[in-house]
mmCIF file of C-alpha atoms and ligand atoms in Angstrom:
data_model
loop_
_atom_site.group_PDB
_atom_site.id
_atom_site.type_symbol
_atom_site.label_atom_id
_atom_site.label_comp_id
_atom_site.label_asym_id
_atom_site.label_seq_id
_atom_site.Cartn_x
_atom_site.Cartn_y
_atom_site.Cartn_z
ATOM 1 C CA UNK A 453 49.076 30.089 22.565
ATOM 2 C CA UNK A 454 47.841 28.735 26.080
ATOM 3 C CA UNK A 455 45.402 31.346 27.842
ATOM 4 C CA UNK A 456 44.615 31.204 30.845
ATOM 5 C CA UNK A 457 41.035 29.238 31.542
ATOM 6 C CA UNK A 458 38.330 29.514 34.025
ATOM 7 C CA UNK A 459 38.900 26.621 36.454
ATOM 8 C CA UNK A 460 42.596 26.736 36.367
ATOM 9 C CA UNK A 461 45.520 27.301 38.873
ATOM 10 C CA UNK A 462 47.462 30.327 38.026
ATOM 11 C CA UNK A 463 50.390 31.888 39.773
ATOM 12 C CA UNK A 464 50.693 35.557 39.633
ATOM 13 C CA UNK A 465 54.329 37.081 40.566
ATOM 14 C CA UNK A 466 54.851 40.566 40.881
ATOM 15 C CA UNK A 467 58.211 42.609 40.617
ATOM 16 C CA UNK A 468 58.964 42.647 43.959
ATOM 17 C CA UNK A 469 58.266 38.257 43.609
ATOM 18 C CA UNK A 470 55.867 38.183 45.802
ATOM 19 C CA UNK A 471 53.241 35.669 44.407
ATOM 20 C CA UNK A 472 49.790 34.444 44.805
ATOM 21 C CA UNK A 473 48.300 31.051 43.158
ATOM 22 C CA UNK A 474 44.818 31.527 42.513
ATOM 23 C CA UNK A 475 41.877 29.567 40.991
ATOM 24 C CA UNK A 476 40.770 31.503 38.072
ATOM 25 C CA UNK A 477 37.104 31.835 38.812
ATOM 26 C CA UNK A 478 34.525 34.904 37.312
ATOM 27 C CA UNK A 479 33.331 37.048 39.826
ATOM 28 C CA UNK A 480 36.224 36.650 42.080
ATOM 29 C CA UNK A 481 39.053 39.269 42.719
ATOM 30 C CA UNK A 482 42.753 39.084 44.196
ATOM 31 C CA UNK A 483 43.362 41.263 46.718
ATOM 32 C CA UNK A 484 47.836 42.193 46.592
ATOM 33 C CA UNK A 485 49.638 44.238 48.455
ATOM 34 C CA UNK A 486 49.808 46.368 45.189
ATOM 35 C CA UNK A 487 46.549 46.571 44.155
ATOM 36 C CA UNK A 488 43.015 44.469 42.911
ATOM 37 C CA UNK A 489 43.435 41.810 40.128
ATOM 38 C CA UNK A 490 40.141 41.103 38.371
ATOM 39 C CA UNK A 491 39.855 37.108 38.048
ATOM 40 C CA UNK A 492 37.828 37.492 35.072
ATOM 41 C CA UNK A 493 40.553 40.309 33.234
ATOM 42 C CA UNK A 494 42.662 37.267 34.031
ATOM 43 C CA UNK A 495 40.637 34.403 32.165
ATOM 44 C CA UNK A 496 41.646 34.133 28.713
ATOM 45 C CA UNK A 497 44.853 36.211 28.776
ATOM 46 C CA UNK A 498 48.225 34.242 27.501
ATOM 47 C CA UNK A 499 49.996 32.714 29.989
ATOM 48 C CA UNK A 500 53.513 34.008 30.726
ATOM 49 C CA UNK A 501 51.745 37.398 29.937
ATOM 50 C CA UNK A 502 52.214 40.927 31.983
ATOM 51 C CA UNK A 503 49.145 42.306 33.681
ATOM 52 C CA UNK A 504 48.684 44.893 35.638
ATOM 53 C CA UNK A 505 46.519 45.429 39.102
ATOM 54 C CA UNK A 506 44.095 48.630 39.510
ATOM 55 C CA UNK A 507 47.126 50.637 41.589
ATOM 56 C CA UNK A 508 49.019 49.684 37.595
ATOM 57 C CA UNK A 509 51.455 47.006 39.115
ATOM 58 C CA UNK A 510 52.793 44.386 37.115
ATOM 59 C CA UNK A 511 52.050 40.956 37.805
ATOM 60 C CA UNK A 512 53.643 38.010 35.509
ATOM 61 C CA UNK A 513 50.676 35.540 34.592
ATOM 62 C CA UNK A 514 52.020 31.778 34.774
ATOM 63 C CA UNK A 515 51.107 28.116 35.515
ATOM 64 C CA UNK A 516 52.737 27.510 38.604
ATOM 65 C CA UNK A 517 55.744 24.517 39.019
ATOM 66 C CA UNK A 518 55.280 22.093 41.582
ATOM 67 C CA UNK A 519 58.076 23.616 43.500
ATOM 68 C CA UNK A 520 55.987 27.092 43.256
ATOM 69 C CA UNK A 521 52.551 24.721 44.794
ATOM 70 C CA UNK A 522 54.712 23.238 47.658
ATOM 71 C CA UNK A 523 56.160 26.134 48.620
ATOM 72 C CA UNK A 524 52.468 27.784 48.912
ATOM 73 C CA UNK A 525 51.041 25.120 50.510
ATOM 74 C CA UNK A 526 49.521 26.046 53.501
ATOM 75 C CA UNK A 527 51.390 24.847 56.939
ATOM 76 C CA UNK A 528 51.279 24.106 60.458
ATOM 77 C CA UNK A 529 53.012 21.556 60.385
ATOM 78 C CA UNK A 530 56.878 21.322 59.169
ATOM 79 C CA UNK A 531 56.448 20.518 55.711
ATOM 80 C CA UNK A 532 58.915 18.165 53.079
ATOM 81 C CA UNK A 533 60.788 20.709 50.741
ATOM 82 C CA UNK A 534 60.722 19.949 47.212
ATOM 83 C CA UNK A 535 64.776 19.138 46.842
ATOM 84 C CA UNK A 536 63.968 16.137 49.356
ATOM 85 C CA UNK A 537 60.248 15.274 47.875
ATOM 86 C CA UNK A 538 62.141 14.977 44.532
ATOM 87 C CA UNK A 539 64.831 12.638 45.682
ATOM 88 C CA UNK A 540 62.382 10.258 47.534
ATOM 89 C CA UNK A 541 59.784 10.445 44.878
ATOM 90 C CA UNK A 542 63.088 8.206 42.750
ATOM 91 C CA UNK A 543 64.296 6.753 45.668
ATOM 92 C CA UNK A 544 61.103 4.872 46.697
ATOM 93 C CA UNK A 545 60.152 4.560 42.845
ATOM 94 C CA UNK A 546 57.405 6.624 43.274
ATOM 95 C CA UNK A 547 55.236 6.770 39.806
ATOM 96 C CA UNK A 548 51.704 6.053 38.096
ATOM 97 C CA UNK A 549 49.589 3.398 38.777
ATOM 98 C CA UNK A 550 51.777 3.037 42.780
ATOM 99 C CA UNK A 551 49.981 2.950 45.826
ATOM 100 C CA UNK A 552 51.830 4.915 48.574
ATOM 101 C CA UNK A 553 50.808 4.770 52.317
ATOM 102 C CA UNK A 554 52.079 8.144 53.999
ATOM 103 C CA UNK A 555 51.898 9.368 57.901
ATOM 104 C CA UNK A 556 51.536 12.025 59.218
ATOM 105 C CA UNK A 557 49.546 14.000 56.825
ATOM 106 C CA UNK A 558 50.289 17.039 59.040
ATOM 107 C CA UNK A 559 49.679 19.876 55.716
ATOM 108 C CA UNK A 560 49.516 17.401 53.217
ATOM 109 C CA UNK A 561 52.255 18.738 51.083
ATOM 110 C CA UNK A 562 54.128 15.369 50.741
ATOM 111 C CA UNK A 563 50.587 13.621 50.198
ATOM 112 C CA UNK A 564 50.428 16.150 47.945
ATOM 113 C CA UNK A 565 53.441 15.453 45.924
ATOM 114 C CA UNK A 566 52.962 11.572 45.894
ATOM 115 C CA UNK A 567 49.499 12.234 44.770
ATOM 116 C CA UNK A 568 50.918 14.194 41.699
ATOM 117 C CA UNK A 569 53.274 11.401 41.058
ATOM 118 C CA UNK A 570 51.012 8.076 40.724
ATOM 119 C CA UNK A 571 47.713 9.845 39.655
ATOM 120 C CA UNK A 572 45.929 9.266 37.564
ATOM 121 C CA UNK A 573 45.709 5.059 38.113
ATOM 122 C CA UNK A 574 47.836 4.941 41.447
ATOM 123 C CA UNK A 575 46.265 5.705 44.796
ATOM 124 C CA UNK A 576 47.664 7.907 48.270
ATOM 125 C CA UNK A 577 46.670 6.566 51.582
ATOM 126 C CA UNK A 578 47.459 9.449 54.232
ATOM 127 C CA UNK A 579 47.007 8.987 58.160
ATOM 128 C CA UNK A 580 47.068 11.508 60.719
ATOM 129 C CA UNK A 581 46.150 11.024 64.260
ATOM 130 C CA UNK A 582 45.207 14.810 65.096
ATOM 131 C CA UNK A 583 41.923 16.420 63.439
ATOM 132 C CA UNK A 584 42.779 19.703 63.012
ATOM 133 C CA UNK A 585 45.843 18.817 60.631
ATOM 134 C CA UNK A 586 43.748 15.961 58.417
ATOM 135 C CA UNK A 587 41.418 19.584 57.841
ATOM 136 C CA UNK A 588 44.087 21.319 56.549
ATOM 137 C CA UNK A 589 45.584 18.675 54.082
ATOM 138 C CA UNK A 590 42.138 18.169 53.084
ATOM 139 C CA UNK A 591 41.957 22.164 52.112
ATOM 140 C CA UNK A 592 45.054 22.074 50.853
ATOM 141 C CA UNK A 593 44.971 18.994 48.482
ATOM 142 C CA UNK A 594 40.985 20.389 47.250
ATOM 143 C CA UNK A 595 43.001 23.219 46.258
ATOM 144 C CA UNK A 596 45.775 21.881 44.010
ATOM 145 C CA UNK A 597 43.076 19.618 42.292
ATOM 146 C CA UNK A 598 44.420 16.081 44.117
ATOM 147 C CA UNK A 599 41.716 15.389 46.340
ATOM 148 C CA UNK A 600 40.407 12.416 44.289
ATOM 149 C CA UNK A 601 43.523 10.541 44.781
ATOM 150 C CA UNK A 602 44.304 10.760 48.176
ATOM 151 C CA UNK A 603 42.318 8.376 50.926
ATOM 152 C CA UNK A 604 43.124 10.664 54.600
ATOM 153 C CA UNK A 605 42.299 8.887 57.474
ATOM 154 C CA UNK A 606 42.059 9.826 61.411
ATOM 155 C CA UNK A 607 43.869 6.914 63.024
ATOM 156 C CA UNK A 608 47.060 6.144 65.035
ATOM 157 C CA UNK A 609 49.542 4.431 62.561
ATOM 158 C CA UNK A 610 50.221 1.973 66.197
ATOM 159 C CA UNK A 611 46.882 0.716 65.441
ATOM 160 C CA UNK A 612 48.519 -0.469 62.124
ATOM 161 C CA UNK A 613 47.652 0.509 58.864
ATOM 162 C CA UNK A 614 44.279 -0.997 56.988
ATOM 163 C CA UNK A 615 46.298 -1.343 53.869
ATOM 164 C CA UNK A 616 48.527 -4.638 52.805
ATOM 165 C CA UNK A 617 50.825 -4.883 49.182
ATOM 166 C CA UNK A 618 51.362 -1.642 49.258
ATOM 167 C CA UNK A 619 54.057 -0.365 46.698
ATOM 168 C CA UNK A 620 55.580 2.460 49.068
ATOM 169 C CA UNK A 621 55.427 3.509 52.834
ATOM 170 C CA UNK A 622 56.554 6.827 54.060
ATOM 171 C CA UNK A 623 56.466 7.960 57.812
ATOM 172 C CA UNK A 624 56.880 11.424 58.213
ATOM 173 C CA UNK A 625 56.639 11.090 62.230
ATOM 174 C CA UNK A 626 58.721 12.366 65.297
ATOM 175 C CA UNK A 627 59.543 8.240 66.307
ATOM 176 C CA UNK A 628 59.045 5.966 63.356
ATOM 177 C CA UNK A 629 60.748 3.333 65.250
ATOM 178 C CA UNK A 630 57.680 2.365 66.858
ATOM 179 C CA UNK A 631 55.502 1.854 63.698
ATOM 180 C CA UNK A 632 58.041 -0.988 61.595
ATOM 181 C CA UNK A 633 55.969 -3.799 62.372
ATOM 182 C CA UNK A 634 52.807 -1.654 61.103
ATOM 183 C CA UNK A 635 55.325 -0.719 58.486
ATOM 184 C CA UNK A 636 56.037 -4.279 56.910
ATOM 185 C CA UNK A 637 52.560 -5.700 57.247
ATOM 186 C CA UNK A 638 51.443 -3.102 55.101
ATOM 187 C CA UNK A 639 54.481 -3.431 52.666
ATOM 188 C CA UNK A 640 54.403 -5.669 49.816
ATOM 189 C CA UNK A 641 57.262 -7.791 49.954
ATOM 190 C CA UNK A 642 60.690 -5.353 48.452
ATOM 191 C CA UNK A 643 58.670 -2.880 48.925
ATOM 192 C CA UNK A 644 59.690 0.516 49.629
ATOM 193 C CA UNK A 645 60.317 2.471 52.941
ATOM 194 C CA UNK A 646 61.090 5.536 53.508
ATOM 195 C CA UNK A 647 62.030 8.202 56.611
ATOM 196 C CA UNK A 648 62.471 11.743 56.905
ATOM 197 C CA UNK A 649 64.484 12.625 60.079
ATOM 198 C CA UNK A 650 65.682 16.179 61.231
ATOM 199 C CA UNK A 651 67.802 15.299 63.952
ATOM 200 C CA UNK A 652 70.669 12.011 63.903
ATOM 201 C CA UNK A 653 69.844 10.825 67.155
ATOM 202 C CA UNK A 654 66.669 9.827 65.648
ATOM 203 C CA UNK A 655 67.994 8.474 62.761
ATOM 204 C CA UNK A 656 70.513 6.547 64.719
ATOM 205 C CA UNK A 657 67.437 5.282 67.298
ATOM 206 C CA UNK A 658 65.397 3.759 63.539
ATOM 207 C CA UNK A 659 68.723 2.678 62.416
ATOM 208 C CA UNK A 660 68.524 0.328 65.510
ATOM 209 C CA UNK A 661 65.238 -0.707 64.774
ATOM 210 C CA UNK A 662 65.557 -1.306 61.175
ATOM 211 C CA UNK A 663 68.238 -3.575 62.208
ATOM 212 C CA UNK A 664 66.043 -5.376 63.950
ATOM 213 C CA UNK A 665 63.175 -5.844 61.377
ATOM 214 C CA UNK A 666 62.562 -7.616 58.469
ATOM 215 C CA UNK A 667 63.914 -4.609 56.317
ATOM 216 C CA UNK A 668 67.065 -4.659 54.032
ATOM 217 C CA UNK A 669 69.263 -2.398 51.879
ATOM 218 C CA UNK A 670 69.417 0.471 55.071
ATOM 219 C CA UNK A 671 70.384 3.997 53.412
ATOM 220 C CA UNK A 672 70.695 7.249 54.820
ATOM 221 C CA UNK A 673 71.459 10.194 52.716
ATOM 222 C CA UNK A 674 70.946 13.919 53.002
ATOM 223 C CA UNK A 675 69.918 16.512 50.324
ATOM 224 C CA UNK A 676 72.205 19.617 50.117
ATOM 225 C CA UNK A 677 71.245 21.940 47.507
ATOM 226 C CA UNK A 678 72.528 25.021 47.148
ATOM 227 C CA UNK A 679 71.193 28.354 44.650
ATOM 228 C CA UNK A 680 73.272 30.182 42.763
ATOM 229 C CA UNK A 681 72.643 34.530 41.757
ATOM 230 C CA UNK A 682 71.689 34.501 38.686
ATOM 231 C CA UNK A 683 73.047 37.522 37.306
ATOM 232 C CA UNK A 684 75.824 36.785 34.458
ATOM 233 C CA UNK A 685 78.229 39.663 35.314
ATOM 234 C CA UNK A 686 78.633 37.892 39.110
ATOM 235 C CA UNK A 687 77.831 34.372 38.977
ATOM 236 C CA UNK A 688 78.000 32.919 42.402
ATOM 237 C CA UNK A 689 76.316 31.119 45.009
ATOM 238 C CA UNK A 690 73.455 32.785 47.222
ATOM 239 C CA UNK A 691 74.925 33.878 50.483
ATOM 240 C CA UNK A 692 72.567 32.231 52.559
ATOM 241 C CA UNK A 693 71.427 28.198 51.968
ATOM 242 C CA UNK A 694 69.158 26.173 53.802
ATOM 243 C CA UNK A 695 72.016 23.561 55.480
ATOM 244 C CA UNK A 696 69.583 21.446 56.785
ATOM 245 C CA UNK A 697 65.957 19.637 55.875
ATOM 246 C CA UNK A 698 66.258 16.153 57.416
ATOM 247 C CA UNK A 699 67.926 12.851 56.838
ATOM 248 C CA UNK A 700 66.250 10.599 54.651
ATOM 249 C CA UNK A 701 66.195 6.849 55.313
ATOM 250 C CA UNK A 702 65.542 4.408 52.962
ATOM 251 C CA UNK A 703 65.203 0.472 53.176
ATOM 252 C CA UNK A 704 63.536 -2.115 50.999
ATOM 253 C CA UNK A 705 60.793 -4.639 53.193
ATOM 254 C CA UNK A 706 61.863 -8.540 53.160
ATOM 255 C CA UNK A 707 58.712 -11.072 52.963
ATOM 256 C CA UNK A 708 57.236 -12.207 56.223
ATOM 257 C CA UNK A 709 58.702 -14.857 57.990
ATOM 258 C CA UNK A 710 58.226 -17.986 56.206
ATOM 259 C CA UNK A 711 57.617 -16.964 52.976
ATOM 260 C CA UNK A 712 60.811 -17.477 52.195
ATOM 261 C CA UNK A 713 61.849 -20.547 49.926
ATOM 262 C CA UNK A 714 64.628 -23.375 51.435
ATOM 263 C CA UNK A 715 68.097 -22.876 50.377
HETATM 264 N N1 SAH B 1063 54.756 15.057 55.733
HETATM 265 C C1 SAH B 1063 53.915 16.100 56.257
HETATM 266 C C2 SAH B 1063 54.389 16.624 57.583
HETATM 267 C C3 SAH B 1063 54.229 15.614 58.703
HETATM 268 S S1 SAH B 1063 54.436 16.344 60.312
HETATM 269 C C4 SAH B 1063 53.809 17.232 55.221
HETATM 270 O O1 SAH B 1063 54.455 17.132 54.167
HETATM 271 O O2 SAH B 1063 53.074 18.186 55.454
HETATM 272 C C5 SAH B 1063 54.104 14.948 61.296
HETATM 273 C C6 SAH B 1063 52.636 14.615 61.502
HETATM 274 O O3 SAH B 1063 52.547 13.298 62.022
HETATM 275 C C7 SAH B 1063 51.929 15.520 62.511
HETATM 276 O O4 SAH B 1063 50.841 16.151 61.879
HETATM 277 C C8 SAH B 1063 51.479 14.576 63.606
HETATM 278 O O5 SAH B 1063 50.214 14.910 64.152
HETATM 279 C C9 SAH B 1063 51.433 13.240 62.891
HETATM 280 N N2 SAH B 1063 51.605 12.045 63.743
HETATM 281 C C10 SAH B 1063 52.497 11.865 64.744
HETATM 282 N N3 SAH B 1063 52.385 10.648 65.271
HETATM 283 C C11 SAH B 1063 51.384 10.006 64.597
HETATM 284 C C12 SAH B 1063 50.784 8.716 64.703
HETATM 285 N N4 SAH B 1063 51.189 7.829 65.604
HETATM 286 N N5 SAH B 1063 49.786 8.395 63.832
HETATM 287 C C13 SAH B 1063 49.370 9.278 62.910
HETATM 288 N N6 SAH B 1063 49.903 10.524 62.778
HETATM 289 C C14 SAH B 1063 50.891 10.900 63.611
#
């Protein structure tokens, strides 16, 4: 039996599933909608156990998923959802012991994510040109426990990035056709790049660009996922889905110029 343990990340769901994540810490109290929860009648309770705030509402006592983190993260930016995180996470071979250079931090939730993915021997390099956002990502990746693996940094991506071999690239920016040259200096060579896009006229403007650069392999896919009611006496879809995240865009870097050996 797992309890619960001082220290620890817990996410608390109540009937009507609204949740809080917490840090478990003695002393400290959750304030709901429904009532006080008591951090420290918390700590050492079995997870996946019922408890039950002063007002007697029932709470479900869980580790949260990484789905349940991202989704909590806090934003002011647009943030990646998790059904595109997971697909570029494979796409861009995205695992321990890789180091991944990502821009704009904006919340930090695909820094985040990547940091989850190559701790604990790979490394997250994050740059975001406005100061106010690089404070929240820090807050928010102190708070899922990933600070130590992600390097943030206050810089322009057009003043290129410090970094060079990197095993991944990500830019999570309004124009990324302006940053491939950045891009592929920083690469390793078959490295991998990748592009979230909401809109196709931007995806159509880096298409151009890619074309342009010393990048290969050009893919552009789209993640549709759709949820289903779970109730067994009317299976069927939700009603409502979310149609539309971004575009992804994926391409592999070539070597510089040069490098290459005579046919
Ligand atoms: N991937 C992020 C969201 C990024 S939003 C997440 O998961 O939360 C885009 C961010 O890029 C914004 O915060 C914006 O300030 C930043 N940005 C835009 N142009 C930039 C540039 N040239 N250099 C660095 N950051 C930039």
């Amino acid at each position: 039996m797992t309890a619960a343990q001082e220290g620890q990340l817990v996410l608390l769901i109540g009937k009507d599933r609204k949740s809080f994540i917490v840090r478990l810490q003695h002393g400290v109290r959750l304030q709901t909608h429904r009532g006080i929860l008591e951090h420290s009648d918390l700590i050492g309770r079995p997870m996946g156990s019922r408890v039950r705030s002063h007002l007697g509402h029932q709470y479900y006592l869980l580790a949260p998923s990484w789905d349940d983190l991202l989704r909590a993260i806090r934003r002011a930016s647009q943030i990646v959802y998790p059904k595109d995180i997971g697909y570029i996470l494979m796409k861009m071979s995205i695992r321990p012991g890789s180091v991944v250079l990502d821009a704009g931090t904006g919340s930090g939730a695909l820094a985040a994510a990547f940091a989850s993915a190559v701790m604990p021997t790979g490394w997250v390099i994050s740059y975001e040109i406005r100061e106010d956002m690089l404070a929240l990502a820090r807050r928010n990746l102190a708070h899922l426990g990933l600070a130590e693996y992600v390097t943030l940094k206050h810089r322009d991506i057009g003043d290129g990035f410090e970094e060079t071999e990197v095993d991944a690239l990500c830019l999570d920016v309004p124009a990324p056709w302006y940053y491939l040259e950045q891009a592929q200096r920083a690469l390793r060579g078959g490295g991998f790049f990748g592009s979230i896009l909401p809109t196709a006229n931007q995806v159509i403007e880096l298409l151009r660009a890619l074309e342009r650069s010393p990048f290969a392999f050009l893919e552009v896919e789209e993640v549709i996922l759709r949820g289903y009611k779970v109730v067994s006496a009317r299976f069927r879809p939700m009603d409502r889905m979310v149609a539309h995240t971004g575009y992804l865009i994926f391409a592999r870097a070539l070597a510089a110029e040069g490098s290459d050996e005579e046919e």
